[in-house]
Amino acid sequence: MSRPSTHPDDPHYVHRTGWLRAAVLGANDGIVSVSSLIIGVAAATPEAGSILVAGVAGLVAGAMSMAAGEFISVSSQADSEAADIRRERQALAEMPEHELEELAAIYEARGLSPATALTVARELSAKDALGAHVRDELGLAEHLAARPLQAALASGATFSSAAAIPLMAAWLAPSGAILPTVVAVSIITLGALGALGAKAGGAPLLRATLRVVGWGIFAMAVTAAIGSLFGVSV
Ligand SMILES: [Zn+2]
């Protein structure tokens, strides 16, 4: 039975952190890496076909590597969480008295009197000893549990859908205007993403938006410079 929230209309941001972080990261990466790739190739050659092929290859490669990277990193987090819980279960079986004292000490450190802390520890342990240790000693909460597949899918999906924006812009741009079109569309999209991420995460809007846009412009400028160097030398 979930605890009724005192402000159901304004949920805590912490409940959104898991998938939000992967989603914003994936989307930001999608726009910056694919738009930079397109701009770098467009700076080297005006040939629309090569630019689009590079864009599609960048989207697929990026989505796969994001999903794989997220799956691997969150899986190792899930592995260490599972190992900690296993160790907790074993400790509870082998030395329940010691574990009870340990739990009481945690509540005491949070401000309860020794007697109240021991009572709370006893009552919670009577109901669900492992749950109490996992939550209050290991600091693991169900809504923050590592979910590798969810994180990988969220990351891969947001990368691809975000990367599709500069790619569509390159495809629909008037011939000879691919570069400025992709730059403009990418900056606007990054601005919107920065604002969305700030809003959803409760962060200051302007600073978060400028941070996302600033890094995006920097990445596009560097790849455009390198691309144009290649264009001159090829
Ligand atoms: Zn313990």
XYZ file of N, CA and C in Angstrom, residues 67-201:
405
model
N 22.555 2.817 -26.017
C 21.763 1.765 -25.355
C 22.688 0.734 -24.714
N 23.728 0.339 -25.445
C 24.662 -0.671 -24.912
C 25.374 -0.118 -23.680
N 25.828 1.126 -23.754
C 26.547 1.730 -22.634
C 25.669 1.845 -21.393
N 24.437 2.279 -21.599
C 23.505 2.426 -20.471
C 23.195 1.058 -19.871
N 22.973 0.052 -20.744
C 22.653 -1.288 -20.248
C 23.803 -1.833 -19.401
N 25.027 -1.670 -19.909
C 26.201 -2.193 -19.183
C 26.383 -1.461 -17.857
N 26.281 -0.125 -17.861
C 26.551 0.599 -16.613
C 25.449 0.364 -15.583
N 24.183 0.342 -16.036
C 23.104 0.124 -15.073
C 23.082 -1.334 -14.610
N 23.502 -2.273 -15.488
C 23.579 -3.687 -15.069
C 24.599 -3.856 -13.963
N 25.736 -3.170 -14.069
C 26.733 -3.338 -13.006
C 26.222 -2.702 -11.715
N 25.429 -1.630 -11.850
C 24.815 -1.051 -10.643
C 23.826 -2.046 -10.041
N 23.037 -2.688 -10.908
C 22.065 -3.679 -10.433
C 22.789 -4.848 -9.764
N 23.931 -5.245 -10.340
C 24.701 -6.352 -9.754
C 25.169 -5.998 -8.343
N 25.693 -4.772 -8.169
C 26.208 -4.436 -6.829
C 25.057 -4.268 -5.838
N 23.908 -3.766 -6.308
C 22.739 -3.677 -5.406
C 22.318 -5.077 -4.966
N 22.256 -6.014 -5.934
C 21.829 -7.389 -5.607
C 22.818 -8.042 -4.638
N 24.112 -7.778 -4.842
C 25.133 -8.364 -3.949
C 24.981 -7.808 -2.531
N 24.718 -6.505 -2.425
C 24.520 -5.885 -1.095
C 23.310 -6.487 -0.387
N 22.223 -6.678 -1.146
C 21.005 -7.229 -0.543
C 21.245 -8.674 -0.089
N 21.982 -9.431 -0.915
C 22.310 -10.819 -0.542
C 23.099 -10.836 0.770
N 24.095 -9.923 0.857
C 24.922 -9.866 2.075
C 24.070 -9.486 3.286
N 23.109 -8.589 3.068
C 22.224 -8.158 4.159
C 21.378 -9.330 4.646
N 20.837 -10.083 3.663
C 19.978 -11.223 4.022
C 20.768 -12.245 4.846
N 22.021 -12.479 4.434
C 22.872 -13.442 5.144
C 23.179 -12.956 6.563
N 23.505 -11.668 6.692
C 23.822 -11.096 8.010
C 22.612 -11.198 8.935
N 21.419 -10.961 8.378
C 20.197 -11.058 9.194
C 19.967 -12.481 9.672
N 20.334 -13.455 8.821
C 20.148 -14.868 9.207
C 21.180 -15.287 10.246
N 22.419 -14.807 10.074
C 23.517 -15.263 10.955
C 23.600 -14.482 12.274
N 23.357 -13.180 12.236
C 23.490 -12.397 13.478
C 22.376 -11.356 13.601
N 21.115 -11.849 13.831
C 19.972 -10.929 13.867
C 20.079 -9.866 14.963
N 20.638 -10.233 16.137
C 20.740 -9.261 17.242
C 21.645 -8.096 16.850
N 22.793 -8.467 16.240
C 23.740 -7.420 15.834
C 23.101 -6.499 14.787
N 22.374 -7.096 13.841
C 21.707 -6.306 12.791
C 20.661 -5.379 13.396
N 19.960 -5.880 14.433
C 18.941 -5.045 15.079
C 19.589 -3.831 15.731
N 20.710 -4.069 16.419
C 21.436 -2.943 17.050
C 21.901 -1.941 15.996
N 22.388 -2.495 14.879
C 22.881 -1.638 13.793
C 21.754 -0.741 13.266
N 20.573 -1.330 13.094
C 19.422 -0.572 12.591
C 19.020 0.502 13.604
N 18.998 0.119 14.895
C 18.648 1.088 15.944
C 19.639 2.242 15.944
N 20.914 1.918 15.727
C 21.952 2.967 15.704
C 21.708 3.945 14.551
N 21.216 3.429 13.431
C 20.923 4.308 12.283
C 19.810 5.297 12.658
N 18.758 4.797 13.327
C 17.647 5.673 13.720
C 18.082 6.651 14.812
N 18.966 6.171 15.698
C 19.479 7.053 16.750
C 20.264 8.203 16.119
N 21.072 7.832 15.113
C 21.876 8.869 14.429
C 20.971 9.872 13.724
N 19.762 9.442 13.399
C 18.822 10.364 12.749
C 18.059 11.218 13.757
N 18.311 10.972 15.025
C 17.722 11.859 16.029
C 16.759 11.217 17.011
N 16.513 9.919 16.894
C 15.610 9.288 17.854
C 16.358 8.982 19.146
N 15.622 8.927 20.258
C 16.252 8.534 21.524
C 16.595 7.054 21.431
N 17.600 6.590 22.184
C 17.988 5.164 22.101
C 16.792 4.228 22.283
N 15.928 4.520 23.226
C 14.779 3.628 23.494
C 13.826 3.617 22.298
N 13.513 4.830 21.784
C 12.591 4.906 20.635
C 13.213 4.246 19.413
N 14.507 4.480 19.229
C 15.200 3.899 18.070
C 15.118 2.373 18.118
N 15.329 1.806 19.291
C 15.284 0.350 19.415
C 13.867 -0.169 19.173
N 12.870 0.557 19.687
C 11.474 0.158 19.457
C 11.136 0.187 17.973
N 11.526 1.267 17.317
C 11.259 1.389 15.872
C 11.958 0.257 15.119
N 13.228 0.023 15.471
C 13.987 -1.032 14.799
C 13.308 -2.387 15.015
N 12.845 -2.606 16.239
C 12.186 -3.892 16.528
C 10.911 -4.045 15.712
N 10.092 -3.000 15.719
C 8.783 -3.099 15.039
C 8.958 -3.239 13.524
N 9.891 -2.459 12.960
C 10.107 -2.564 11.515
C 10.703 -3.920 11.150
N 11.594 -4.418 12.010
C 12.201 -5.725 11.738
C 11.166 -6.830 11.847
N 10.228 -6.663 12.780
C 9.171 -7.674 12.924
C 8.336 -7.726 11.650
N 8.121 -6.569 11.047
C 7.293 -6.508 9.822
C 8.090 -6.966 8.603
N 9.267 -6.413 8.409
C 10.081 -6.755 7.238
C 11.517 -6.328 7.492
N 12.287 -7.212 8.133
C 13.660 -6.861 8.540
C 14.521 -6.515 7.325
N 14.471 -7.357 6.277
C 15.327 -7.103 5.107
C 14.945 -5.773 4.461
N 13.637 -5.529 4.331
C 13.166 -4.271 3.735
C 13.685 -3.062 4.497
N 13.648 -3.141 5.826
C 14.110 -2.021 6.655
C 15.611 -1.780 6.443
N 16.407 -2.862 6.379
C 17.855 -2.697 6.185
C 18.181 -2.193 4.785
N 17.475 -2.733 3.788
C 17.721 -2.302 2.413
C 17.413 -0.811 2.274
N 16.307 -0.377 2.860
C 15.896 1.011 2.744
C 16.768 1.942 3.595
N 16.931 1.585 4.895
C 17.552 2.539 5.820
C 19.055 2.363 5.999
N 19.564 1.176 5.718
C 21.013 0.990 5.834
C 21.691 1.131 4.475
N 21.153 0.478 3.446
C 21.775 0.539 2.117
C 21.295 1.755 1.326
N 20.139 2.336 1.769
C 19.634 3.520 1.066
C 19.053 3.190 -0.304
N 18.620 1.956 -0.496
C 18.022 1.576 -1.781
C 16.511 1.690 -1.688
N 15.912 2.325 -2.682
C 14.451 2.462 -2.695
C 13.925 1.840 -3.982
N 12.744 1.249 -3.861
C 12.158 0.539 -4.995
C 12.141 1.419 -6.242
N 11.726 2.709 -6.106
C 11.560 3.545 -7.307
C 12.910 3.960 -7.888
N 14.018 3.704 -7.136
C 15.340 4.046 -7.694
C 16.115 2.808 -8.106
N 15.480 1.631 -7.993
C 16.179 0.383 -8.303
C 16.692 0.424 -9.746
N 17.907 -0.132 -9.938
C 18.520 -0.134 -11.274
C 17.738 -1.048 -12.213
N 17.276 -0.489 -13.312
C 16.554 -1.280 -14.320
C 17.278 -1.134 -15.660
N 18.248 -2.055 -15.923
C 19.116 -1.894 -17.101
C 18.354 -1.792 -18.423
N 17.372 -2.687 -18.622
C 16.684 -2.693 -19.919
C 15.882 -1.405 -20.106
N 15.189 -0.974 -19.027
C 14.428 0.277 -19.100
C 15.347 1.446 -19.450
N 16.481 1.508 -18.768
C 17.420 2.612 -19.013
C 17.978 2.550 -20.431
N 18.323 1.327 -20.909
C 18.889 1.181 -22.257
C 17.866 1.591 -23.315
N 16.627 1.110 -23.155
C 15.582 1.443 -24.137
C 15.290 2.942 -24.126
N 15.205 3.513 -22.910
C 14.925 4.952 -22.812
C 16.039 5.741 -23.485
N 17.274 5.351 -23.217
C 18.417 6.060 -23.769
C 18.491 5.912 -25.291
N 18.349 4.682 -25.800
C 18.404 4.441 -27.244
C 17.258 5.122 -27.979
N 16.059 5.045 -27.389
C 14.884 5.642 -28.035
C 14.993 7.169 -28.066
N 15.399 7.760 -26.946
C 15.490 9.222 -26.944
C 16.636 9.686 -27.836
N 17.744 8.941 -27.880
C 18.845 9.308 -28.774
C 18.345 9.335 -30.220
N 17.685 8.251 -30.638
C 17.258 8.173 -32.039
C 16.220 9.233 -32.378
N 15.222 9.394 -31.488
C 14.168 10.359 -31.851
C 14.725 11.779 -31.865
N 15.677 12.071 -30.967
C 16.272 13.414 -30.972
C 17.186 13.590 -32.180
N 17.983 12.558 -32.492
C 18.922 12.651 -33.615
C 18.183 12.772 -34.944
N 16.945 12.282 -34.971
C 16.158 12.360 -36.213
C 15.851 13.816 -36.578
N 15.882 14.722 -35.573
C 15.540 16.128 -35.854
C 16.576 16.790 -36.778
N 17.891 16.816 -36.423
C 18.853 17.407 -37.375
C 18.919 16.635 -38.697
N 18.670 15.334 -38.635
C 18.699 14.528 -39.863
C 17.563 14.954 -40.795
N 16.353 15.127 -40.237
C 15.210 15.596 -41.048
C 15.481 16.987 -41.588
N 16.108 17.829 -40.749
C 16.423 19.192 -41.185
C 17.376 19.154 -42.380
N 18.369 18.249 -42.329
C 19.330 18.128 -43.442
C 18.615 17.630 -44.699
N 17.683 16.716 -44.492
C 16.963 16.117 -45.623
C 16.020 17.125 -46.287
N 15.366 17.939 -45.447
C 14.356 18.872 -45.978
C 14.943 20.231 -46.354
N 16.209 20.462 -45.995
C 16.813 21.785 -46.238
C 16.923 22.063 -47.729
N 16.756 23.326 -48.143
C 16.977 23.671 -49.560
C 18.434 23.322 -49.902
N 18.665 22.852 -51.156
C 20.033 22.418 -51.505
C 20.978 23.607 -51.379
N 22.169 23.303 -50.810
C 23.161 24.363 -50.607
C 22.981 25.075 -49.280
N 21.870 24.783 -48.564
C 21.642 25.457 -47.267
C 21.548 24.447 -46.131
N 22.123 23.240 -46.342
C 22.026 22.204 -45.298
C 22.680 22.679 -44.002
N 23.889 23.218 -44.111
C 24.635 23.583 -42.898
C 23.895 24.608 -42.029
N 23.524 25.796 -42.597
C 22.829 26.772 -41.731
C 21.490 26.253 -41.209
N 20.785 25.450 -42.024
C 19.490 24.920 -41.580
C 19.674 23.988 -40.380
N 20.658 23.069 -40.493
C 20.884 22.119 -39.388
C 21.360 22.851 -38.136
N 22.215 23.848 -38.293
C 22.681 24.618 -37.126
C 21.490 25.285 -36.429
N 20.638 25.967 -37.211
C 19.496 26.693 -36.620
C 18.534 25.731 -35.921
N 18.162 24.658 -36.616
C 17.205 23.696 -36.038
C 17.801 23.040 -34.786
N 19.096 22.715 -34.822
C 19.724 22.060 -33.657
C 19.764 22.985 -32.453
N 20.088 24.259 -32.677
C 20.151 25.199 -31.546
C 18.760 25.369 -30.920
N 17.740 25.500 -31.765
C 16.372 25.652 -31.229
C 15.973 24.391 -30.452
N 16.272 23.209 -31.019
C 15.899 21.956 -30.343
C 16.655 21.793 -29.028
N 17.948 22.133 -29.023
C 18.735 22.023 -27.778
C 18.180 22.977 -26.720
N 17.764 24.172 -27.145
C 17.176 25.128 -26.211
C 15.914 24.550 -25.573
N 15.074 23.955 -26.418
C 13.831 23.362 -25.912
C 14.145 22.204 -24.963
N 15.150 21.399 -25.318
C 15.527 20.256 -24.478
C 16.070 20.716 -23.136
N 16.902 21.759 -23.167
C 17.460 22.302 -21.932
C 16.354 22.794 -21.012
N 15.384 23.502 -21.607
C 14.272 24.036 -20.815
C 13.413 22.895 -20.250
N 13.160 21.883 -21.065
C 12.366 20.730 -20.635
C 13.045 20.007 -19.479
N 14.361 19.771 -19.638
C 15.114 19.081 -18.596
C 15.095 19.863 -17.294
N 15.256 21.202 -17.404
C 15.255 22.053 -16.216
C 13.885 22.011 -15.538
N 12.814 22.129 -16.345
C 11.442 22.126 -15.817
C 11.150 20.809 -15.108
N 11.474 19.691 -15.789
C 11.151 18.382 -15.217
C 11.992 18.090 -13.978
N 13.201 18.616 -13.938
C 14.098 18.324 -12.820
C 14.060 19.391 -11.744
